[in-house]
Structures are given as structure tokens and as C-alpha cells.
């Protein structure tokens, strides 16, 4: 048996690419959820009411300190006990989204803290409500500087999607394992999956660096 | 109560998790320091090798690396037992992230310190281990604390290559008893407890290593 069989690698490529669609789908939906819910968490954490901010802090710390894999199991096995039934892919996307929303909330927190105090004072002097201050003044200034940091977590999330294979979602890792168990050749499918993640992360990292440079230029240009 | 019945198996699993975390962390420290120093080397070849290591292990997913070592290495006649595959794969993965942390901390030591070592005619090695690294260490501890927590969380992946860690025990007990809510809640709390221990340990370590460096208040 030769070490690397190009013909076999070529033959399994369409199967793997089909599964890549599921990986991308889970990442896009999961990250959309994380980006939105993360902002909600960051704002709740800043609330002046301790019964909102304290549970938020506890939730963020708890989710960040426990493994995503167990959280996915929790959603997949525990929620049905309470009558919430969902397909594995939904549990997986929800798990990814919740886990990364806590990371995103820390990113947003840094962004919100970075808005100069004078902006708040100006909003107060114009008699703007707290809601309007956030919506029109603070959030639009807080988000652009943290886009690269969010991008890092997007890349981080893509690399966590193989965990969905543990609840039998046929994303690219699970597909590779299925191919391996049917053909007894693991080297090509698993190496190809690794190469896929490597290419995606390197390209994404380049994109993030570009965005960072562009943002820096934009900020410098506007002053 | 049922929870008491689960506890012995879970504690056994938690012990496996702790062992894998500790071994992987040691390997990660060794790999991280080696790769960081190589990336700061004068020699292009060393820099290149270290860069490839860091990019490959950061760029491919931890689970893919674990499966690669578990399923593919036996094809080459390399038969390592799953436990070792587990800690080696995770150690290499975290080591790649750690290398960047260490490199950053070393580069953050003020340039004057390097110049001073040249002025007193130290060799590059002397400068590194007597002047630069001792000052860089307190800076690397908080990010290494985060990495250790990431590592602890990542050890749950070894349950997928048949190692009986805490996550594996949770699934096993769940398949047998269907006490799903209690089991998974308890397991999450046990992971949280281990993470808190790591955080506390890192605080102590930070305090201990920054003594005598003239940092912070009195």
C-alpha cells in the first residue's frame, strides 16, 4: 500500500466538498448568533442593575471555562428532557453560537470601554436617552475597532466545527471519518481536512490583517 | 442519591483529565519556548522550521490533529497508545499558540536591556536566560493562564479517541442511566472547578515570579 494515493484523494474530493458546505453553513449561522448575542451580553454586563449584570458575568465566565464539547452534549442530550427537541445540526450551531458569544462579549466590552468618556457626556448634555446614546453614539464607535478581534474568533469557530462530528453532524471531519471507516484509508481524508482548515485560517488571517491595516488608515485619515 | 453513585467514575475521569492537562501543558511549555527562541534566532532555517510548526498547528483544528495522530500514524507503523496520542497532540497544539505568547513577551522586554547585556559582554545565551527571560516571564503568565484553560477545555476532545476522561465518563454514564440533566450539569461544574484551580494557581505564580522586578505597587 502506497503512502499517499492521489487518485483516491481525487475521488473523495466531491464528498468532502459537499461536507464543507455543512461546515461553512454551521460557521456562518453560529457566528451570526455569537456576534449578535455577544453584543447583548456585553450590554447586559454594563447594566446598572445588578440583577442583570451579575448573572451575565456568571454566565460568561461559566461558559468560557467549560468545554464546548460538553456544552454541545448538554444541548443535544439535556434539552430533549425538557421537551425541546432539535436536530443535531441545530444543537451544534446553538452550542457554537453560545460558546463564542461569550468570547465576542469580551471583545465588545473592550470596544465599548474604548469609547471616550466625552462622547457619553456630550450625549447627556444633549439630553439623549441611554438607549439612544448606545444606538446612535456609542455602539457605532465601539464596533469598528474590534472587527479584527471578532475575525480572530470567527477563524477560531471554523476550527471548532469538527466537534459537531461528535453528535453525528456530517460536516467535513465526520465525512472524512466515514470515508476512512468504509475504505480503511484514513490518511487522505484526514490530511485533506487538515489542509482545508490550514488554507481557510491562513487566508482568513491575511484578510484580518488587511482589515486591521485598512481600519488604522481610516482612523488616521479621519483625524 | 444518584449523584453519589456517579461520583467515583466521574472522579476517575477527572483524574485522567487532570493528568492529560498536566502532561500536555509541560509539552506545550517545552515546545513553546523552543519554537519561540527558534523564531527569534539569527538563522533562517531555524526560523523557518518554527514558523511552519506554529502555523500548521494553529491553522489546523485541534480535533483534526488528534484524529490524524490517532488514525493515520498507525498506517506508518507508529503505534502509540491513545493516552499518549491525546496529550502529545494537545501539547503540540497549545505549544504553537504558546510560542507566539512567549515570543511576544520576550520582544516586549525593553531594548535597553539587550543593549546593556551587550555592553557587559554577555553571550546571547547568557543574556537570554539571565536578563531577558526572567523579565519576560511575568508578562507571559496571564496569557499562559488563558491557554491552560483552553487546554483544559480541549482535553474533552480525547474522549473521542477512546480515552476515559471526564467527558467520556459523562457519555458513558448517560448511556447507562439516562440521568442526563444531573450528569451533564455535574460534569460542567467539575470542569469549572478545575478551571478555577488553574486561575488561582496562575495568580500565585504571577505574584511569585514578579517579585524583585520592581513591578506594580507595594
Short mmCIF file of C-alpha atoms in Angstrom, two decimals:
data_model
loop_
_atom_site.label_atom_id
_atom_site.label_comp_id
_atom_site.label_asym_id
_atom_site.label_seq_id
_atom_site.Cartn_x
_atom_site.Cartn_y
_atom_site.Cartn_z
CA UNK A 1 0.00 0.00 0.00
CA UNK A 2 1.49 3.32 -1.04
CA UNK A 3 1.55 6.14 1.44
CA UNK A 4 -0.44 8.73 -0.46
CA UNK A 5 -2.84 7.78 -3.24
CA UNK A 6 -3.61 10.81 -5.41
CA UNK A 7 -6.28 9.01 -7.37
CA UNK A 8 -8.14 8.12 -4.16
CA UNK A 9 -7.72 11.66 -2.84
CA UNK A 10 -9.20 12.99 -6.08
CA UNK A 11 -12.11 10.52 -5.91
CA UNK A 12 -13.16 11.51 -2.37
CA UNK A 13 -12.85 15.25 -3.06
CA UNK A 14 -16.52 15.77 -4.12
CA UNK A 15 -17.74 14.01 -0.96
CA UNK A 16 -15.54 16.21 1.22
CA UNK A 17 -16.58 19.36 -0.62
CA UNK A 18 -20.24 18.50 -0.05
CA UNK A 19 -19.46 18.27 3.67
CA UNK A 20 -17.54 21.56 3.58
CA UNK A 21 -20.88 23.20 2.73
CA UNK A 22 -22.24 21.99 6.11
CA UNK A 23 -19.10 23.24 7.89
CA UNK A 24 -19.45 26.68 6.31
CA UNK A 25 -23.20 26.75 6.97
CA UNK A 26 -22.68 25.92 10.67
CA UNK A 27 -19.92 28.52 10.98
CA UNK A 28 -21.90 31.31 9.31
CA UNK A 29 -25.06 30.74 11.34
CA UNK A 30 -23.14 30.07 14.54
CA UNK A 31 -21.09 33.21 14.18
CA UNK A 32 -24.08 35.36 13.30
CA UNK A 33 -25.67 34.17 16.53
CA UNK A 34 -22.46 34.74 18.51
CA UNK A 35 -21.91 38.24 17.11
CA UNK A 36 -25.44 39.38 17.95
CA UNK A 37 -25.85 37.61 21.29
CA UNK A 38 -22.33 38.62 22.29
CA UNK A 39 -23.28 42.28 21.95
CA UNK A 40 -26.41 41.65 24.02
CA UNK A 41 -24.27 40.02 26.73
CA UNK A 42 -21.77 42.89 26.67
CA UNK A 43 -24.57 45.43 27.12
CA UNK A 44 -26.22 43.37 29.87
CA UNK A 45 -22.90 43.21 31.65
CA UNK A 46 -22.75 47.00 31.65
CA UNK A 47 -26.25 47.33 33.04
CA UNK A 48 -26.62 49.41 36.21
CA UNK A 49 -29.00 46.83 37.64
CA UNK A 50 -27.00 44.18 39.50
CA UNK A 51 -29.70 41.54 38.94
CA UNK A 52 -28.93 41.84 35.22
CA UNK A 53 -25.17 42.38 35.27
CA UNK A 54 -24.17 39.78 37.88
CA UNK A 55 -25.90 36.76 36.30
CA UNK A 56 -24.43 37.87 32.96
CA UNK A 57 -20.92 37.88 34.37
CA UNK A 58 -21.50 34.45 35.92
CA UNK A 59 -22.89 33.07 32.65
CA UNK A 60 -19.99 34.40 30.58
CA UNK A 61 -17.37 33.05 32.98
CA UNK A 62 -19.08 29.68 33.26
CA UNK A 63 -19.45 29.16 29.51
CA UNK A 64 -15.89 30.33 28.85
CA UNK A 65 -14.41 27.94 31.43
CA UNK A 66 -16.15 24.74 30.35
CA UNK A 67 -15.55 22.66 27.23
CA UNK A 68 -17.57 23.34 24.09
CA UNK A 69 -17.87 19.59 23.53
CA UNK A 70 -19.68 19.09 26.84
CA UNK A 71 -21.86 22.12 26.12
CA UNK A 72 -22.86 20.60 22.79
CA UNK A 73 -23.70 17.33 24.54
CA UNK A 74 -25.65 19.30 27.11
CA UNK A 75 -27.78 20.99 24.44
CA UNK A 76 -28.18 17.79 22.46
CA UNK A 77 -28.97 15.38 25.32
CA UNK A 78 -30.37 17.57 28.10
CA UNK A 79 -32.78 19.88 26.30
CA UNK A 80 -34.93 16.98 24.98
CA UNK A 81 -35.55 16.07 28.64
CA UNK A 82 -37.41 19.38 28.89
CA UNK A 83 -39.30 18.70 25.69
CA UNK A 84 -37.05 20.82 23.45
CA UNK A 85 -36.28 18.55 20.53
CA UNK A 86 -33.94 19.70 17.83
CA UNK A 87 -31.88 18.19 15.05
CA UNK A 88 -28.20 17.64 15.79
CA UNK A 89 -27.09 20.44 13.47
CA UNK A 90 -29.26 22.97 15.34
CA UNK A 91 -27.86 21.86 18.70
CA UNK A 92 -24.37 22.17 17.23
CA UNK A 93 -24.93 25.64 15.80
CA UNK A 94 -26.52 26.78 19.06
CA UNK A 95 -23.57 25.35 21.02
CA UNK A 96 -21.01 27.08 18.83
CA UNK A 97 -23.01 30.31 18.92
CA UNK A 98 -23.44 30.35 22.69
CA UNK A 99 -19.83 29.42 23.39
CA UNK A 100 -18.40 32.06 21.10
CA UNK A 101 -20.93 34.71 22.13
CA UNK A 102 -19.15 34.83 25.49
CA UNK A 103 -15.82 35.44 23.75
CA UNK A 104 -17.42 38.05 21.49
CA UNK A 105 -18.96 39.77 24.50
CA UNK A 106 -15.47 40.30 25.96
CA UNK A 107 -14.38 41.78 22.63
CA UNK A 108 -17.34 44.14 22.55
CA UNK A 109 -16.68 45.06 26.16
CA UNK A 110 -13.19 46.23 25.21
CA UNK A 111 -14.68 48.17 22.31
CA UNK A 112 -17.32 49.82 24.48
CA UNK A 113 -14.73 50.71 27.13
CA UNK A 114 -12.63 52.30 24.40
CA UNK A 115 -15.25 54.94 23.54
CA UNK A 116 -14.04 58.20 25.12
CA UNK A 117 -15.96 59.45 28.15
CA UNK A 118 -16.58 62.77 26.44
CA UNK A 119 -18.90 61.04 23.98
CA UNK A 120 -21.13 59.96 26.86
CA UNK A 121 -21.01 63.39 28.44
CA UNK A 122 -21.93 65.03 25.15
CA UNK A 123 -24.89 62.66 24.80
CA UNK A 124 -26.04 63.50 28.32
CA UNK A 125 -25.73 67.22 27.66
CA UNK A 126 -27.93 66.78 24.57
CA UNK A 127 -30.48 65.02 26.78
CA UNK A 128 -30.31 61.78 24.84
CA UNK A 129 -31.79 58.68 26.42
CA UNK A 130 -29.45 55.86 27.43
CA UNK A 131 -30.89 53.69 24.67
CA UNK A 132 -30.35 56.35 22.03
CA UNK A 133 -26.84 57.07 23.29
CA UNK A 134 -25.94 53.43 22.85
CA UNK A 135 -27.64 53.05 19.48
CA UNK A 136 -26.52 56.27 17.79
CA UNK A 137 -23.31 57.29 19.55
CA UNK A 138 -21.54 54.54 21.44
CA UNK A 139 -22.10 51.31 19.51
CA UNK A 140 -21.26 52.76 16.08
CA UNK A 141 -17.91 53.89 17.51
CA UNK A 142 -17.27 50.77 19.58
CA UNK A 143 -17.63 48.12 16.88
CA UNK A 144 -15.26 49.07 14.00
CA UNK A 145 -12.07 48.94 16.12
CA UNK A 146 -12.89 45.44 17.36
CA UNK A 147 -13.72 43.90 13.97
CA UNK A 148 -10.28 42.24 13.66
CA UNK A 149 -10.66 40.67 17.11
CA UNK A 150 -14.07 39.35 16.11
CA UNK A 151 -12.44 37.98 12.97
CA UNK A 152 -9.99 36.02 15.08
CA UNK A 153 -12.89 34.34 16.84
CA UNK A 154 -14.57 33.62 13.50
CA UNK A 155 -11.43 31.70 12.50
CA UNK A 156 -11.43 30.07 15.94
CA UNK A 157 -15.01 28.96 15.40
CA UNK A 158 -14.34 27.40 11.98
CA UNK A 159 -11.70 25.26 13.65
CA UNK A 160 -14.15 24.15 16.35
CA UNK A 161 -16.82 22.97 13.89
CA UNK A 162 -15.28 19.45 13.72
CA UNK A 163 -16.72 18.99 17.23
CA UNK A 164 -20.13 18.69 15.61
CA UNK A 165 -18.97 15.31 14.31
CA UNK A 166 -19.38 14.05 17.88
CA UNK A 167 -23.17 14.38 17.60
CA UNK A 168 -23.16 12.85 14.12
CA UNK A 169 -23.48 16.03 12.07
CA UNK A 170 -21.90 15.15 8.74
CA UNK A 171 -19.56 18.11 8.45
CA UNK A 172 -16.18 17.74 6.83
CA UNK A 173 -14.47 15.88 9.72
CA UNK A 174 -17.30 13.38 10.11
CA UNK A 175 -17.33 12.82 6.34
CA UNK A 176 -13.59 12.10 6.45
CA UNK A 177 -14.12 9.58 9.24
CA UNK A 178 -16.94 7.90 7.34
CA UNK A 179 -14.74 7.63 4.24
CA UNK A 180 -11.95 6.27 6.41
CA UNK A 181 -14.09 3.61 8.05
CA UNK A 182 -15.52 2.48 4.69
CA UNK A 183 -12.23 2.31 2.80
CA UNK A 184 -9.72 1.75 5.63
CA UNK A 185 -7.72 4.65 4.24
CA UNK A 186 -7.60 7.49 6.75
CA UNK A 187 -4.53 9.32 5.59
CA UNK A 188 -6.02 11.06 2.54
CA UNK A 189 -9.37 12.16 4.01
CA UNK A 190 -7.99 13.40 7.35
CA UNK A 191 -4.97 15.11 5.78
CA UNK A 192 -7.22 16.82 3.24
CA UNK A 193 -9.45 18.06 6.05
CA UNK A 194 -6.39 19.41 7.86
CA UNK A 195 -5.22 21.13 4.68
CA UNK A 196 -8.66 22.64 4.23
CA UNK A 197 -8.57 24.18 7.71
CA UNK A 198 -4.99 25.37 7.23
CA UNK A 199 -5.84 27.15 3.96
CA UNK A 200 -9.00 28.69 5.44
CA UNK A 201 -7.18 30.00 8.51
CA UNK A 202 -4.20 31.37 6.61
CA UNK A 203 -6.44 33.14 4.11
CA UNK A 204 -8.70 34.45 6.87
CA UNK A 205 -5.71 35.69 8.87
CA UNK A 206 -4.49 37.59 5.83
CA UNK A 207 -7.95 39.10 5.46
CA UNK A 208 -7.96 40.14 9.11
CA UNK A 209 -4.54 41.78 8.81
CA UNK A 210 -5.76 43.68 5.73
CA UNK A 211 -8.86 44.84 7.61
CA UNK A 212 -6.72 45.95 10.52
CA UNK A 213 -4.47 48.00 8.25
CA UNK A 214 -7.48 49.47 6.48
CA UNK A 215 -9.14 50.42 9.76
CA UNK A 216 -5.96 52.01 11.04
CA UNK A 217 -5.68 54.06 7.88
CA UNK A 218 -9.32 55.06 8.08
CA UNK A 219 -8.97 56.21 11.68
CA UNK A 220 -5.79 58.12 10.94
CA UNK A 221 -7.36 59.61 7.80
CA UNK A 222 -10.41 60.87 9.64
CA UNK A 223 -8.42 62.99 12.09
CA UNK B 1 -28.93 9.89 45.92
CA UNK B 2 -27.93 9.01 42.37
CA UNK B 3 -25.29 11.67 42.10
CA UNK B 4 -23.24 9.91 44.77
CA UNK B 5 -23.38 6.75 42.72
CA UNK B 6 -21.92 8.58 39.71
CA UNK B 7 -19.21 10.32 41.62
CA UNK B 8 -16.50 7.59 41.76
CA UNK B 9 -16.49 7.10 37.98
CA UNK B 10 -16.56 10.83 37.40
CA UNK B 11 -13.68 11.46 39.75
CA UNK B 12 -11.74 8.76 37.94
CA UNK B 13 -12.48 10.60 34.70
CA UNK B 14 -11.50 13.93 36.25
CA UNK B 15 -8.17 12.42 37.31
CA UNK B 16 -7.48 11.35 33.71
CA UNK B 17 -8.43 14.87 32.54
CA UNK B 18 -6.04 16.39 35.10
CA UNK B 19 -3.19 14.08 34.04
CA UNK B 20 -3.65 14.85 30.35
CA UNK B 21 -3.84 18.58 31.11
CA UNK B 22 -0.62 18.46 33.14
CA UNK B 23 1.36 16.38 30.64
CA UNK B 24 0.14 18.42 27.67
CA UNK B 25 0.94 21.66 29.48
CA UNK B 26 4.51 20.50 30.13
CA UNK B 27 4.96 19.55 26.48
CA UNK B 28 3.38 22.84 25.40
CA UNK B 29 5.83 24.80 27.57
CA UNK B 30 8.81 22.96 26.09
CA UNK B 31 7.53 23.32 22.52
CA UNK B 32 6.51 26.92 23.12
CA UNK B 33 9.90 28.01 24.46
CA UNK B 34 11.78 26.07 21.79
CA UNK B 35 9.70 27.44 18.93
CA UNK B 36 9.75 30.99 20.32
CA UNK B 37 13.55 31.02 20.67
CA UNK B 38 13.89 29.49 17.21
CA UNK B 39 11.67 32.20 15.73
CA UNK B 40 13.94 34.81 17.31
CA UNK B 41 17.06 33.09 16.01
CA UNK B 42 19.58 34.61 13.63
CA UNK B 43 19.40 31.53 11.42
CA UNK B 44 16.83 31.47 8.71
CA UNK B 45 16.44 27.70 8.75
CA UNK B 46 15.52 27.63 12.46
CA UNK B 47 13.09 30.50 11.99
CA UNK B 48 11.51 28.72 9.03
CA UNK B 49 11.05 25.40 10.85
CA UNK B 50 9.49 27.11 13.86
CA UNK B 51 7.17 29.20 11.68
CA UNK B 52 5.92 26.10 9.86
CA UNK B 53 5.28 24.36 13.19
CA UNK B 54 3.38 27.33 14.60
CA UNK B 55 1.28 27.96 11.50
CA UNK B 56 0.41 24.29 10.90
CA UNK B 57 -0.64 23.60 14.47
CA UNK B 58 -2.54 26.85 14.86
CA UNK B 59 -4.10 26.61 11.43
CA UNK B 60 -5.49 23.08 11.50
CA UNK B 61 -8.12 22.22 14.04
CA UNK B 62 -7.11 20.50 17.31
CA UNK B 63 -9.58 17.69 16.70
CA UNK B 64 -8.21 17.13 13.20
CA UNK B 65 -4.69 16.88 14.66
CA UNK B 66 -5.89 14.42 17.28
CA UNK B 67 -7.66 12.25 14.69
CA UNK B 68 -4.67 12.47 12.36
CA UNK B 69 -2.36 11.09 15.02
CA UNK B 70 -4.91 8.51 16.11
CA UNK B 71 -5.99 7.16 12.72
CA UNK B 72 -3.12 8.00 10.36
CA UNK B 73 0.04 7.33 12.37
CA UNK B 74 -0.71 3.57 12.67
CA UNK B 75 -0.59 3.43 8.84
CA UNK B 76 3.07 4.35 9.07
CA UNK B 77 3.60 1.62 11.63
CA UNK B 78 3.73 4.10 14.50
CA UNK B 79 1.58 2.62 17.23
CA UNK B 80 1.29 4.94 20.21
CA UNK B 81 -1.31 4.28 22.85
CA UNK B 82 -4.33 6.64 22.76
CA UNK B 83 -3.47 8.27 26.08
CA UNK B 84 -0.13 9.42 24.72
CA UNK B 85 -1.68 10.49 21.41
CA UNK B 86 -4.06 12.59 23.50
CA UNK B 87 -1.54 14.58 25.49
CA UNK B 88 1.03 14.82 22.71
CA UNK B 89 -1.49 16.17 20.18
CA UNK B 90 -2.90 18.71 22.63
CA UNK B 91 0.58 19.68 23.85
CA UNK B 92 1.76 20.33 20.31
CA UNK B 93 -1.38 22.32 19.56
CA UNK B 94 -1.22 24.54 22.65
CA UNK B 95 2.57 24.82 22.27
CA UNK B 96 2.07 26.52 18.90
CA UNK B 97 -0.16 29.17 20.49
CA UNK B 98 2.21 29.39 23.45
CA UNK B 99 5.18 30.04 21.18
CA UNK B 100 3.57 33.26 19.99
CA UNK B 101 2.82 34.30 23.57
CA UNK B 102 6.43 33.70 24.62
CA UNK B 103 7.84 35.43 21.56
CA UNK B 104 5.63 38.45 22.23
CA UNK B 105 6.67 38.61 25.88
CA UNK B 106 10.38 38.34 25.01
CA UNK B 107 10.10 41.04 22.39
CA UNK B 108 8.29 43.28 24.88
CA UNK B 109 11.35 43.45 27.16
CA UNK B 110 12.76 46.97 26.67
CA UNK B 111 15.51 47.20 24.07
CA UNK B 112 17.84 48.88 26.55
CA UNK B 113 18.08 45.58 28.42
CA UNK B 114 19.51 43.88 25.32
CA UNK B 115 21.90 46.73 24.79
CA UNK B 116 23.05 46.55 28.41
CA UNK B 117 23.83 42.83 28.05
CA UNK B 118 25.98 43.61 25.04
CA UNK B 119 27.69 46.40 26.96
CA UNK B 120 28.67 43.99 29.74
CA UNK B 121 29.84 41.46 27.14
CA UNK B 122 27.32 38.72 27.84
CA UNK B 123 26.84 36.00 25.25
CA UNK B 124 23.42 35.75 23.60
CA UNK B 125 22.53 32.73 25.75
CA UNK B 126 23.60 34.43 28.97
CA UNK B 127 21.59 37.50 28.03
CA UNK B 128 18.52 35.38 27.32
CA UNK B 129 18.42 33.26 30.45
CA UNK B 130 19.86 35.71 32.95
CA UNK B 131 18.34 39.01 31.86
CA UNK B 132 15.67 38.81 29.19
CA UNK B 133 13.64 35.70 30.04
CA UNK B 134 13.34 36.40 33.80
CA UNK B 135 11.80 39.76 32.93
CA UNK B 136 9.60 38.30 30.19
CA UNK B 137 8.08 35.58 32.38
CA UNK B 138 5.64 37.71 34.43
CA UNK B 139 4.25 39.07 31.14
CA UNK B 140 3.61 35.62 29.78
CA UNK B 141 1.79 34.24 32.77
CA UNK B 142 -1.65 35.78 32.24
CA UNK B 143 -1.86 34.60 28.59
CA UNK B 144 -0.50 31.20 29.63
CA UNK B 145 -3.28 31.06 32.21
CA UNK B 146 -5.81 31.54 29.42
CA UNK B 147 -4.06 28.93 27.32
CA UNK B 148 -4.13 26.47 30.22
CA UNK B 149 -7.89 26.92 30.46
CA UNK B 150 -8.18 26.43 26.69
CA UNK B 151 -6.11 23.28 27.13
CA UNK B 152 -8.28 22.00 29.96
CA UNK B 153 -11.32 22.52 27.75
CA UNK B 154 -9.61 20.90 24.78
CA UNK B 155 -8.84 17.75 26.80
CA UNK B 156 -12.53 16.88 26.44
CA UNK B 157 -11.67 16.01 22.82
CA UNK B 158 -9.66 12.98 23.93
CA UNK B 159 -12.95 11.32 24.85
CA UNK B 160 -13.44 10.94 21.09
CA UNK B 161 -10.33 8.77 20.78
CA UNK B 162 -11.49 6.28 23.44
CA UNK B 163 -9.73 7.81 26.47
CA UNK B 164 -11.83 7.57 29.62
CA UNK B 165 -11.61 11.21 30.68
CA UNK B 166 -14.35 13.20 32.41
CA UNK B 167 -16.33 13.82 29.20
CA UNK B 168 -16.07 10.14 28.25
CA UNK B 169 -17.41 9.13 31.66
CA UNK B 170 -20.28 11.57 31.27
CA UNK B 171 -21.34 9.99 28.00
CA UNK B 172 -20.87 6.51 29.40
CA UNK B 173 -22.99 7.22 32.48
CA UNK B 174 -25.57 8.98 30.35
CA UNK B 175 -25.93 5.99 28.02
CA UNK B 176 -26.37 3.70 31.02
CA UNK B 177 -28.57 5.68 33.39
CA UNK B 178 -30.31 8.39 31.31
CA UNK B 179 -29.93 10.77 34.28
CA UNK B 180 -28.92 13.28 31.62
CA UNK B 181 -29.56 16.56 33.41
CA UNK B 182 -27.71 15.66 36.61
CA UNK B 183 -24.76 14.08 34.84
CA UNK B 184 -24.01 16.86 32.40
CA UNK B 185 -24.59 19.61 34.95
CA UNK B 186 -22.24 17.91 37.38
CA UNK B 187 -19.58 17.45 34.69
CA UNK B 188 -19.78 21.11 33.65
CA UNK B 189 -19.38 22.13 37.29
CA UNK B 190 -16.37 19.84 37.68
CA UNK B 191 -14.70 21.45 34.66
CA UNK B 192 -15.49 24.87 36.11
CA UNK B 193 -13.88 23.85 39.41
CA UNK B 194 -10.73 22.70 37.63
CA UNK B 195 -10.61 25.95 35.64
CA UNK B 196 -10.90 27.94 38.88
CA UNK B 197 -8.00 25.97 40.36
CA UNK B 198 -5.88 26.82 37.31
CA UNK B 199 -6.80 30.50 37.54
CA UNK B 200 -5.89 30.62 41.23
CA UNK B 201 -2.60 28.81 40.57
CA UNK B 202 -1.68 31.26 37.84
CA UNK B 203 -2.36 34.24 40.12
CA UNK B 204 0.02 32.81 42.70
CA UNK B 205 2.61 32.11 40.03
CA UNK B 206 2.35 35.64 38.70
CA UNK B 207 2.84 37.05 42.16
CA UNK B 208 5.80 34.76 42.79
CA UNK B 209 7.63 35.37 39.50
CA UNK B 210 7.27 39.15 39.57
CA UNK B 211 8.96 39.52 42.95
CA UNK B 212 12.06 41.66 42.83
CA UNK B 213 11.35 43.03 39.36
CA UNK B 214 10.03 46.34 40.63
CA UNK B 215 6.57 45.88 39.10
CA UNK B 216 3.28 47.13 40.45
CA UNK B 217 2.61 48.77 43.80
CA UNK B 218 3.82 47.82 47.24
#
